């Protein structure tokens, strides 16, 4: 594996076309360049960040269509997540709009959501709300599945009810295609954003766990 040199801008252009031509024929015609200009740079990026943020999983490009009405065979983005288990830690992705960076957790079980809510309820010092407020001020948005009403067992007037409604919590920013994306400097930019996200990533690992 070579050193990370940036994400060629061909990647976002490819995903924009894939959104309209999501076929095996289109994929086969572009697979070799996808490997060179998308997959390999993603692997090189997370390998360079591994000493600071842990090992990463680079997601496969194929969609699981077994239970989906949408039978499009390929994902229209390339993502990777670094952390102690799938769904926990630091995220980086590339799609038609460019670079996406995030952190937090995607719930893989009701037990994880329950642990998250119990930790939010017990957080009388407001640690997580302050983390979220800081990230919002830095331009991140909070994403993840959420209830429209209060979760069972918690009062509607709970001071942290907005967080309690969440089943998972990811802070995400859509970076786009800045001039540095196709250069080695992209590594430093992603590293800096993951550092901003470290308090949230560490909070969810400590309080939600990866089981």
C-alpha positions as CSV (number, residue, x, y, z in Angstrom):
1,X,0.0,0.0,0.0
2,X,1.4,3.4,-1.0
3,X,1.3,6.7,0.8
4,X,-1.9,8.8,0.7
5,X,-1.8,11.5,-2.0
6,X,-5.4,12.7,-1.9
7,X,-8.7,11.8,-3.5
8,X,-8.8,12.4,-7.2
9,X,-11.8,14.5,-8.2
10,X,-12.8,11.7,-10.6
11,X,-14.4,9.9,-7.6
12,X,-17.2,12.4,-7.0
13,X,-17.8,12.6,-10.7
14,X,-18.0,8.8,-10.9
15,X,-20.6,8.6,-8.1
16,X,-22.7,11.3,-9.7
17,X,-22.8,9.1,-12.8
18,X,-23.4,5.9,-10.8
19,X,-26.5,7.5,-9.3
20,X,-28.0,7.4,-12.8
21,X,-26.3,4.3,-14.2
22,X,-26.3,1.9,-11.3
23,X,-25.7,-1.3,-13.3
24,X,-23.2,-4.1,-13.4
25,X,-22.2,-3.0,-16.9
26,X,-21.4,0.6,-15.9
27,X,-19.5,-0.7,-12.8
28,X,-17.4,-3.2,-14.8
29,X,-16.4,-0.5,-17.3
30,X,-15.1,1.8,-14.4
31,X,-14.0,-0.7,-11.8
32,X,-10.3,-0.5,-12.4
33,X,-10.3,3.3,-12.1
34,X,-12.6,3.1,-9.0
35,X,-10.0,0.8,-7.4
36,X,-7.2,3.3,-8.2
37,X,-8.9,6.6,-7.5
38,X,-11.4,5.7,-4.7
39,X,-10.8,2.5,-3.0
40,X,-7.0,2.6,-2.7
41,X,-6.9,6.3,-1.5
42,X,-9.5,5.4,1.1
43,X,-7.4,2.5,2.3
44,X,-4.2,4.6,2.4
45,X,-6.0,7.4,4.3
46,X,-7.3,5.3,7.1
47,X,-4.0,3.4,7.3
48,X,-2.2,6.7,7.8
49,X,-4.7,7.6,10.6
50,X,-4.7,4.2,12.3
51,X,-1.9,5.0,14.9
52,X,-4.0,7.9,16.3
53,X,-7.6,6.6,15.8
54,X,-7.4,2.9,15.6
55,X,-8.0,0.3,12.8
56,X,-10.7,1.0,10.2
57,X,-13.1,-1.0,8.1
58,X,-13.4,0.2,4.5
59,X,-16.8,-0.8,3.4
60,X,-17.5,-3.0,0.4
61,X,-19.2,-1.3,-2.6
62,X,-22.0,-3.8,-2.9
63,X,-25.5,-3.1,-1.6
64,X,-27.5,-5.7,0.4
65,X,-30.6,-5.9,-1.7
66,X,-32.2,-9.0,-0.2
67,X,-34.8,-7.1,1.7
68,X,-34.9,-3.9,-0.3
69,X,-37.3,-2.8,-3.0
70,X,-34.3,-0.9,-4.6
71,X,-32.3,-3.6,-6.4
72,X,-29.5,-1.2,-7.4
73,X,-26.4,-3.3,-6.9
74,X,-23.8,-0.7,-5.9
75,X,-23.6,1.9,-3.1
76,X,-23.3,5.5,-4.4
77,X,-20.6,6.3,-1.8
78,X,-17.4,4.9,-0.4
79,X,-17.2,4.9,3.4
80,X,-14.8,3.8,6.1
81,X,-15.1,3.8,9.9
82,X,-12.3,3.7,12.5
83,X,-13.0,2.5,16.0
84,X,-13.4,-0.4,18.3
85,X,-16.4,-2.1,16.5
86,X,-18.6,-1.6,13.4
87,X,-20.6,1.6,13.8
88,X,-18.5,3.2,16.5
89,X,-15.9,5.9,16.2
90,X,-14.8,8.0,13.3
91,X,-16.3,8.1,9.8
92,X,-15.0,9.3,6.4
93,X,-16.7,8.9,3.1
94,X,-16.8,10.0,-0.5
95,X,-19.9,10.5,-2.7
96,X,-21.1,12.6,-5.6
97,X,-20.9,15.8,-3.4
98,X,-17.4,15.1,-2.3
99,X,-15.9,14.4,1.2
100,X,-18.0,13.6,4.3
101,X,-16.5,13.4,7.8
102,X,-18.3,12.3,10.9
103,X,-18.1,10.5,14.3
104,X,-20.3,8.9,16.9
105,X,-22.2,5.7,16.6
106,X,-24.8,3.9,14.5
107,X,-26.9,1.6,16.6
108,X,-26.7,-2.1,15.8
109,X,-29.0,-3.3,18.6
110,X,-31.7,-2.2,21.0
111,X,-29.3,-2.8,23.8
112,X,-27.0,-0.1,22.5
113,X,-29.8,2.4,22.2
114,X,-30.9,1.5,25.7
115,X,-27.4,2.1,27.1
116,X,-27.2,5.4,25.2
117,X,-30.4,6.6,26.7
118,X,-29.5,5.5,30.3
119,X,-26.2,7.3,29.9
120,X,-27.9,10.5,28.7
121,X,-30.4,10.3,31.6
122,X,-27.6,9.9,34.1
123,X,-25.5,12.8,32.5
124,X,-26.5,15.4,35.1
125,X,-23.3,17.3,34.4
126,X,-24.3,17.9,30.8
127,X,-21.2,16.4,29.3
128,X,-22.8,15.1,26.1
129,X,-24.9,18.3,25.6
130,X,-21.8,20.4,25.8
131,X,-20.0,18.1,23.3
132,X,-22.9,18.3,20.9
133,X,-23.2,22.1,21.3
134,X,-19.5,22.5,20.5
135,X,-19.7,20.3,17.4
136,X,-22.8,22.2,16.2
137,X,-20.8,25.4,16.6
138,X,-18.0,23.9,14.5
139,X,-20.4,23.2,11.6
140,X,-21.4,19.6,12.2
141,X,-25.0,18.4,12.1
142,X,-26.4,15.6,14.2
143,X,-27.8,12.7,12.3
144,X,-29.2,9.3,13.2
145,X,-32.6,7.5,13.7
146,X,-34.8,9.3,16.2
147,X,-38.3,9.0,17.7
148,X,-40.8,11.8,17.2
149,X,-42.2,11.3,20.7
150,X,-40.5,10.6,24.1
151,X,-39.0,7.1,24.6
152,X,-40.9,4.9,27.0
153,X,-39.8,5.4,30.6
154,X,-38.6,9.0,30.3
155,X,-40.7,12.1,31.0
156,X,-41.6,14.5,28.2
157,X,-40.1,17.4,30.1
158,X,-36.7,15.7,30.6
159,X,-34.0,18.4,30.2
160,X,-32.2,16.2,27.7
161,X,-35.3,14.9,25.9
162,X,-34.0,15.8,22.4
163,X,-31.0,13.5,23.0
164,X,-33.2,10.8,24.6
165,X,-35.3,10.6,21.5
166,X,-32.3,9.5,19.5
167,X,-31.6,5.8,18.8
168,X,-28.1,6.7,17.6
169,X,-26.0,9.8,17.3
170,X,-23.6,10.8,14.5
171,X,-22.1,14.3,14.0
172,X,-21.5,14.8,10.3
173,X,-20.1,17.5,8.1
174,X,-20.3,17.6,4.3
175,X,-17.0,19.0,3.3
176,X,-17.5,19.0,-0.5
177,X,-14.7,19.2,-3.0
178,X,-12.2,21.8,-1.7
179,X,-9.0,22.4,-3.6
180,X,-7.0,20.3,-1.0
181,X,-9.2,17.2,-1.5
182,X,-7.0,15.9,-4.4
183,X,-3.7,16.6,-2.5
184,X,-1.9,15.0,0.4
185,X,-3.2,17.8,2.6
186,X,-6.5,16.0,2.8
187,X,-4.9,13.7,5.4
188,X,-4.3,16.7,7.7
189,X,-7.8,18.0,7.2
190,X,-9.4,14.7,8.0
191,X,-7.1,14.3,11.0
192,X,-8.1,17.7,12.4
193,X,-11.8,17.0,12.0
194,X,-11.5,13.6,13.7
195,X,-9.7,15.4,16.5
196,X,-12.7,17.7,16.8
197,X,-15.0,14.6,16.9
198,X,-12.8,12.7,19.5
199,X,-14.9,13.8,22.5
200,X,-18.1,12.4,21.0
201,X,-16.4,9.2,19.8
202,X,-14.9,8.6,23.2
203,X,-18.1,9.4,25.0
204,X,-20.1,6.8,23.0
205,X,-17.5,4.1,23.3
206,X,-17.3,4.6,27.0
207,X,-21.0,4.9,27.7
208,X,-22.7,2.9,24.9
209,X,-20.0,0.2,24.3
210,X,-19.6,-1.8,21.2
211,X,-21.4,-5.1,22.2
